[in-house]
mmCIF file of C-alpha atoms and ligand atoms in Angstrom:
data_model
loop_
_atom_site.group_PDB
_atom_site.id
_atom_site.type_symbol
_atom_site.label_atom_id
_atom_site.label_comp_id
_atom_site.label_asym_id
_atom_site.label_seq_id
_atom_site.Cartn_x
_atom_site.Cartn_y
_atom_site.Cartn_z
ATOM 1 C CA MET A 1 12.615 -7.022 0.419
ATOM 2 C CA ASP A 2 16.277 -6.963 1.425
ATOM 3 C CA VAL A 3 18.293 -3.739 1.471
ATOM 4 C CA MET A 4 20.210 -4.239 -1.812
ATOM 5 C CA THR A 5 17.005 -5.169 -3.668
ATOM 6 C CA ALA A 6 15.279 -2.003 -2.305
ATOM 7 C CA ILE A 7 18.207 0.131 -3.337
ATOM 8 C CA LEU A 8 18.496 -1.328 -6.952
ATOM 9 C CA THR A 9 14.709 -1.428 -7.488
ATOM 10 C CA ARG A 10 13.836 1.969 -6.352
ATOM 11 C CA ARG A 11 13.331 4.584 -9.035
ATOM 12 C CA SER A 12 11.811 8.135 -9.011
ATOM 13 C CA VAL A 13 8.166 7.599 -9.828
ATOM 14 C CA ARG A 14 6.317 10.666 -11.062
ATOM 15 C CA ALA A 15 2.920 9.239 -12.180
ATOM 16 C CA LEU A 16 1.373 8.631 -8.758
ATOM 17 C CA ARG A 17 -2.159 8.082 -7.705
ATOM 18 C CA ALA A 18 -4.080 7.362 -4.595
ATOM 19 C CA PRO A 19 -3.736 5.827 -2.123
ATOM 20 C CA GLY A 20 -0.666 7.275 -0.432
ATOM 21 C CA PRO A 21 0.441 6.714 2.934
ATOM 22 C CA SER A 22 -1.920 8.033 5.833
ATOM 23 C CA ASP A 23 -0.254 10.432 8.238
ATOM 24 C CA GLU A 24 0.132 7.614 10.773
ATOM 25 C CA GLU A 25 2.021 5.427 8.161
ATOM 26 C CA PHE A 26 3.993 8.349 7.002
ATOM 27 C CA ALA A 27 5.031 8.942 10.706
ATOM 28 C CA TYR A 28 5.792 5.205 11.197
ATOM 29 C CA LEU A 29 8.136 5.106 8.177
ATOM 30 C CA LEU A 30 9.683 8.400 9.201
ATOM 31 C CA ARG A 31 10.699 6.822 12.515
ATOM 32 C CA GLY A 32 12.665 4.411 10.599
ATOM 33 C CA ALA A 33 14.257 6.840 8.356
ATOM 34 C CA ALA A 34 15.278 8.918 11.334
ATOM 35 C CA ALA A 35 17.576 6.230 12.282
ATOM 36 C CA ALA A 36 19.937 7.519 9.543
ATOM 37 C CA PRO A 37 23.328 8.888 10.744
ATOM 38 C CA ASP A 38 22.864 12.185 12.470
ATOM 39 C CA HIS A 39 25.925 13.808 13.971
ATOM 40 C CA GLY A 40 24.883 15.009 17.515
ATOM 41 C CA GLY A 41 21.421 13.522 17.067
ATOM 42 C CA LEU A 42 19.955 17.060 16.232
ATOM 43 C CA ARG A 43 17.337 15.953 13.877
ATOM 44 C CA PRO A 44 17.824 19.307 11.715
ATOM 45 C CA TRP A 45 14.767 18.691 9.728
ATOM 46 C CA ARG A 46 11.013 18.701 9.643
ATOM 47 C CA TRP A 47 8.339 17.661 7.286
ATOM 48 C CA ILE A 48 5.191 19.406 6.222
ATOM 49 C CA LEU A 49 2.427 17.249 4.787
ATOM 50 C CA LEU A 50 0.338 18.574 2.009
ATOM 51 C CA ARG A 51 -2.722 16.911 0.597
ATOM 52 C CA ASP A 52 -5.605 18.000 -1.666
ATOM 53 C CA THR A 53 -6.371 21.670 -1.467
ATOM 54 C CA ASP A 54 -3.014 22.436 0.360
ATOM 55 C CA VAL A 55 -1.108 21.143 -2.691
ATOM 56 C CA GLU A 56 -3.360 23.384 -4.902
ATOM 57 C CA ALA A 57 -2.708 26.334 -2.761
ATOM 58 C CA LEU A 58 0.958 26.047 -2.981
ATOM 59 C CA ALA A 59 0.838 25.358 -6.698
ATOM 60 C CA ALA A 60 -1.272 28.520 -7.159
ATOM 61 C CA ARG A 61 1.593 30.584 -5.725
ATOM 62 C CA PRO A 62 3.653 32.296 -8.413
ATOM 63 C CA ALA A 63 7.352 31.127 -8.716
ATOM 64 C CA GLY A 64 8.554 34.487 -7.704
ATOM 65 C CA GLY A 65 9.476 35.552 -11.288
ATOM 66 C CA THR A 66 12.323 33.231 -11.211
ATOM 67 C CA GLU A 67 12.937 31.298 -14.401
ATOM 68 C CA PRO A 68 13.446 27.556 -13.779
ATOM 69 C CA ARG A 69 16.709 26.040 -14.507
ATOM 70 C CA PRO A 70 16.647 24.163 -17.804
ATOM 71 C CA ARG A 71 16.637 20.777 -16.009
ATOM 72 C CA ASP A 72 13.876 21.783 -13.876
ATOM 73 C CA ARG A 73 11.440 22.341 -16.759
ATOM 74 C CA ASP A 74 9.498 19.164 -15.822
ATOM 75 C CA ALA A 75 9.639 19.967 -12.123
ATOM 76 C CA ARG A 76 5.843 21.090 -12.136
ATOM 77 C CA SER A 77 4.550 22.623 -8.940
ATOM 78 C CA THR A 78 1.206 20.472 -9.556
ATOM 79 C CA THR A 79 1.160 16.939 -8.822
ATOM 80 C CA SER A 80 -1.205 14.009 -9.079
ATOM 81 C CA ALA A 81 0.415 12.418 -5.877
ATOM 82 C CA PRO A 82 -2.118 12.167 -2.956
ATOM 83 C CA LEU A 83 0.792 13.146 -0.602
ATOM 84 C CA ARG A 84 3.398 15.979 -1.103
ATOM 85 C CA ALA A 85 5.797 15.810 1.906
ATOM 86 C CA VAL A 86 7.831 18.984 2.037
ATOM 87 C CA LEU A 87 11.225 18.691 3.572
ATOM 88 C CA VAL A 88 12.349 21.686 5.590
ATOM 89 C CA PHE A 89 15.934 21.962 6.631
ATOM 90 C CA SER A 90 16.176 23.283 10.263
ATOM 91 C CA PRO A 91 19.749 23.537 11.270
ATOM 92 C CA ALA A 92 20.288 23.798 14.997
ATOM 93 C CA PRO A 93 22.304 27.048 15.579
ATOM 94 C CA ASP A 94 25.259 27.285 17.958
ATOM 95 C CA GLN A 95 26.140 23.794 17.561
ATOM 96 C CA ASP A 96 29.694 22.184 17.351
ATOM 97 C CA VAL A 97 28.128 20.220 14.331
ATOM 98 C CA PRO A 98 28.577 22.412 11.312
ATOM 99 C CA GLU A 99 25.609 23.242 9.074
ATOM 100 C CA TRP A 100 26.945 21.086 6.162
ATOM 101 C CA GLU A 101 26.964 18.061 8.531
ATOM 102 C CA GLN A 102 23.502 18.796 9.553
ATOM 103 C CA LEU A 103 22.486 19.012 5.704
ATOM 104 C CA ALA A 104 24.052 15.751 5.119
ATOM 105 C CA ALA A 105 22.056 14.204 8.021
ATOM 106 C CA ALA A 106 18.685 15.702 6.500
ATOM 107 C CA SER A 107 19.554 14.399 3.182
ATOM 108 C CA SER A 108 20.305 10.938 4.607
ATOM 109 C CA VAL A 109 16.700 10.873 6.235
ATOM 110 C CA ALA A 110 14.855 11.693 2.815
ATOM 111 C CA TYR A 111 16.768 8.940 0.958
ATOM 112 C CA GLY A 112 15.978 6.441 3.735
ATOM 113 C CA LEU A 113 12.342 7.464 3.717
ATOM 114 C CA MET A 114 12.188 6.854 -0.160
ATOM 115 C CA LEU A 115 13.666 3.472 0.361
ATOM 116 C CA LEU A 116 11.186 2.521 3.036
ATOM 117 C CA LEU A 117 8.341 3.826 0.947
ATOM 118 C CA HIS A 118 9.517 1.653 -1.919
ATOM 119 C CA ALA A 119 9.730 -1.359 0.133
ATOM 120 C CA ARG A 120 6.254 -0.624 1.333
ATOM 121 C CA GLY A 121 4.814 -0.536 -2.277
ATOM 122 C CA PHE A 122 4.934 3.312 -2.540
ATOM 123 C CA GLY A 123 6.333 5.456 -5.228
ATOM 124 C CA SER A 124 8.071 8.700 -4.501
ATOM 125 C CA SER A 125 9.941 11.436 -6.327
ATOM 126 C CA TRP A 126 12.044 14.357 -4.977
ATOM 127 C CA ARG A 127 10.885 17.551 -6.285
ATOM 128 C CA THR A 128 12.715 20.919 -6.064
ATOM 129 C CA GLY A 129 12.227 23.117 -9.044
ATOM 130 C CA ARG A 130 9.765 25.879 -8.692
ATOM 131 C CA LEU A 131 8.869 24.909 -5.202
ATOM 132 C CA CYS A 132 12.279 25.968 -3.922
ATOM 133 C CA ALA A 133 12.643 28.976 -6.017
ATOM 134 C CA GLY A 134 11.637 32.386 -4.700
ATOM 135 C CA HIS A 135 10.068 33.334 -1.280
ATOM 136 C CA GLU A 136 6.430 32.421 -2.035
ATOM 137 C CA ALA A 137 6.293 28.738 -0.955
ATOM 138 C CA ARG A 138 8.661 29.684 1.995
ATOM 139 C CA ASP A 139 5.982 32.290 3.090
ATOM 140 C CA LEU A 140 3.132 30.022 2.645
ATOM 141 C CA LEU A 141 4.690 27.232 4.688
ATOM 142 C CA ARG A 142 5.829 29.658 7.257
ATOM 143 C CA LEU A 143 9.531 28.842 7.284
ATOM 144 C CA GLY A 144 11.603 30.526 9.909
ATOM 145 C CA PRO A 145 14.502 32.735 9.167
ATOM 146 C CA GLY A 146 17.278 29.986 9.389
ATOM 147 C CA GLU A 147 15.266 27.401 7.634
ATOM 148 C CA ARG A 148 15.654 26.180 4.067
ATOM 149 C CA LEU A 149 13.216 24.285 1.693
ATOM 150 C CA LEU A 150 14.922 20.951 0.445
ATOM 151 C CA GLY A 151 12.065 20.275 -1.851
ATOM 152 C CA ALA A 152 9.296 17.816 -1.368
ATOM 153 C CA LEU A 153 8.644 14.123 -1.914
ATOM 154 C CA ASP A 154 5.716 13.377 -4.026
ATOM 155 C CA ILE A 155 4.318 10.186 -2.674
ATOM 156 C CA GLY A 156 1.695 7.675 -3.744
ATOM 157 C CA THR A 157 0.806 4.452 -5.561
ATOM 158 C CA PRO A 158 2.709 4.110 -9.011
ATOM 159 C CA GLU A 159 0.456 4.147 -11.799
ATOM 160 C CA ALA A 160 0.037 0.775 -13.201
ATOM 161 C CA SER A 161 0.921 1.895 -16.771
ATOM 162 C CA THR A 162 4.356 3.096 -15.678
ATOM 163 C CA ARG A 163 7.088 0.569 -15.256
ATOM 164 C CA PRO A 164 10.118 2.321 -14.454
ATOM 165 C CA ALA A 165 13.126 1.455 -16.651
ATOM 166 C CA ARG A 166 15.377 -0.951 -14.878
ATOM 167 C CA ARG A 167 18.487 0.681 -13.223
ATOM 168 C CA CYS A 168 21.690 0.074 -15.026
ATOM 169 C CA CYS A 169 24.370 0.120 -12.386
ATOM 170 C CA PRO A 170 27.421 1.833 -13.916
ATOM 171 C CA ASP A 171 30.853 1.026 -12.937
ATOM 172 C CA VAL A 172 31.795 3.543 -10.226
ATOM 173 C CA SER A 173 35.154 2.134 -9.390
ATOM 174 C CA ASP A 174 36.743 5.273 -10.828
ATOM 175 C CA ARG A 175 35.261 7.300 -8.016
ATOM 176 C CA VAL A 176 37.214 5.291 -5.547
ATOM 177 C CA GLN A 177 40.989 5.594 -4.705
ATOM 178 C CA ARG A 178 43.465 4.515 -2.237
ATOM 179 C CA LEU A 179 45.663 7.252 -0.788
ATOM 180 C CA GLY A 180 48.705 7.806 -2.951
ATOM 181 C CA ARG A 181 47.456 5.944 -5.876
ATOM 182 C CA PRO A 182 45.589 7.280 -8.862
ATOM 183 C CA VAL A 183 41.845 7.353 -9.054
ATOM 184 C CA GLY A 184 40.563 3.853 -10.115
ATOM 185 C CA ALA A 185 43.320 2.036 -8.666
ATOM 186 C CA ALA A 186 41.702 1.179 -5.322
ATOM 187 C CA GLY A 187 42.537 -2.431 -5.678
ATOM 188 C CA THR A 188 40.495 -5.273 -3.969
ATOM 189 C CA ALA A 189 39.467 -4.983 -0.494
ATOM 190 C CA GLY A 190 42.182 -5.908 1.872
ATOM 191 C CA ALA A 191 44.905 -5.731 -0.756
HETATM 192 C C1 FMN B 201 17.999 17.082 -4.325
HETATM 193 C C2 FMN B 201 17.136 16.608 -5.424
HETATM 194 C C3 FMN B 201 16.337 17.368 -6.010
HETATM 195 C C4 FMN B 201 15.546 16.867 -7.157
HETATM 196 N N1 FMN B 201 14.862 17.594 -7.901
HETATM 197 C C5 FMN B 201 14.185 17.138 -8.782
HETATM 198 C C6 FMN B 201 13.220 17.839 -9.500
HETATM 199 O O1 FMN B 201 12.753 19.159 -9.295
HETATM 200 N N2 FMN B 201 12.392 17.344 -10.524
HETATM 201 C C7 FMN B 201 12.543 16.078 -10.838
HETATM 202 O O2 FMN B 201 11.882 15.591 -11.788
HETATM 203 N N3 FMN B 201 13.386 15.171 -10.235
HETATM 204 C C8 FMN B 201 14.172 15.776 -9.264
HETATM 205 N N4 FMN B 201 15.029 14.961 -8.581
HETATM 206 C C9 FMN B 201 15.055 13.490 -8.876
HETATM 207 C C10 FMN B 201 16.318 13.191 -9.787
HETATM 208 O O3 FMN B 201 16.057 13.606 -10.973
HETATM 209 C C11 FMN B 201 16.289 11.542 -10.011
HETATM 210 O O4 FMN B 201 16.711 11.030 -8.645
HETATM 211 C C12 FMN B 201 17.394 11.194 -10.915
HETATM 212 O O5 FMN B 201 16.780 11.491 -12.197
HETATM 213 C C13 FMN B 201 17.723 9.707 -10.826
HETATM 214 O O6 FMN B 201 16.485 9.057 -11.039
HETATM 215 P P1 FMN B 201 16.046 7.705 -10.033
HETATM 216 O O7 FMN B 201 15.779 8.353 -8.804
HETATM 217 O O8 FMN B 201 15.039 7.025 -10.741
HETATM 218 O O9 FMN B 201 17.268 6.992 -9.967
HETATM 219 C C14 FMN B 201 15.773 15.477 -7.387
HETATM 220 C C15 FMN B 201 16.754 14.558 -6.672
HETATM 221 C C16 FMN B 201 17.379 15.264 -5.653
HETATM 222 C C17 FMN B 201 18.173 14.292 -4.946
#
């Protein structure tokens, strides 16, 4: 699968079943994803792999009394996915690279991993919602004081019955501009 095809055919898949990637396969794909741009090569992230009872233990934690945001209502803390890979942002302190750049690097790894999983036939969905609300999940996962939960990738084999809607690629030329010209007036390359 070429890169453009992978990007255009990847969709968030929420109905997932076994098998998911083994720990070894996850590590292999993460090696690829870790090739994402990373200012300073700090790798300011780590992953915690949850399966079976680990996922249930996390789901059993109360959400800290925090009401979910309206758009998070479907962000259940339970999942049918055989693997829930929690993404922890671990910014390196006292670096010339500001924290926001490190956050951008961590996000790039997550997206790269989703693409690689997709190209391998796995589905994934990035979940935040209740998982990131409150301190309960932080405590269970034993996050350090400077660390932050960026959510989790639910990973598995897409249910055969779920055929994700085709991606419609909107025109985003209005998000591009050339200096000194109005938004949407980028012109053609080299113009
Ligand atoms: C940082 C981040 C957090 C997300 N959190 C959730 C979530 O809590 N629940 C959910 O259903 N989807 C979540 N998503 C997935 C988006 O809803 C999804 O990518 C978007 O609807 C576009 O769908 P697509 O991935 O199929 O293109 C999240 C995505 C990102 C990047």
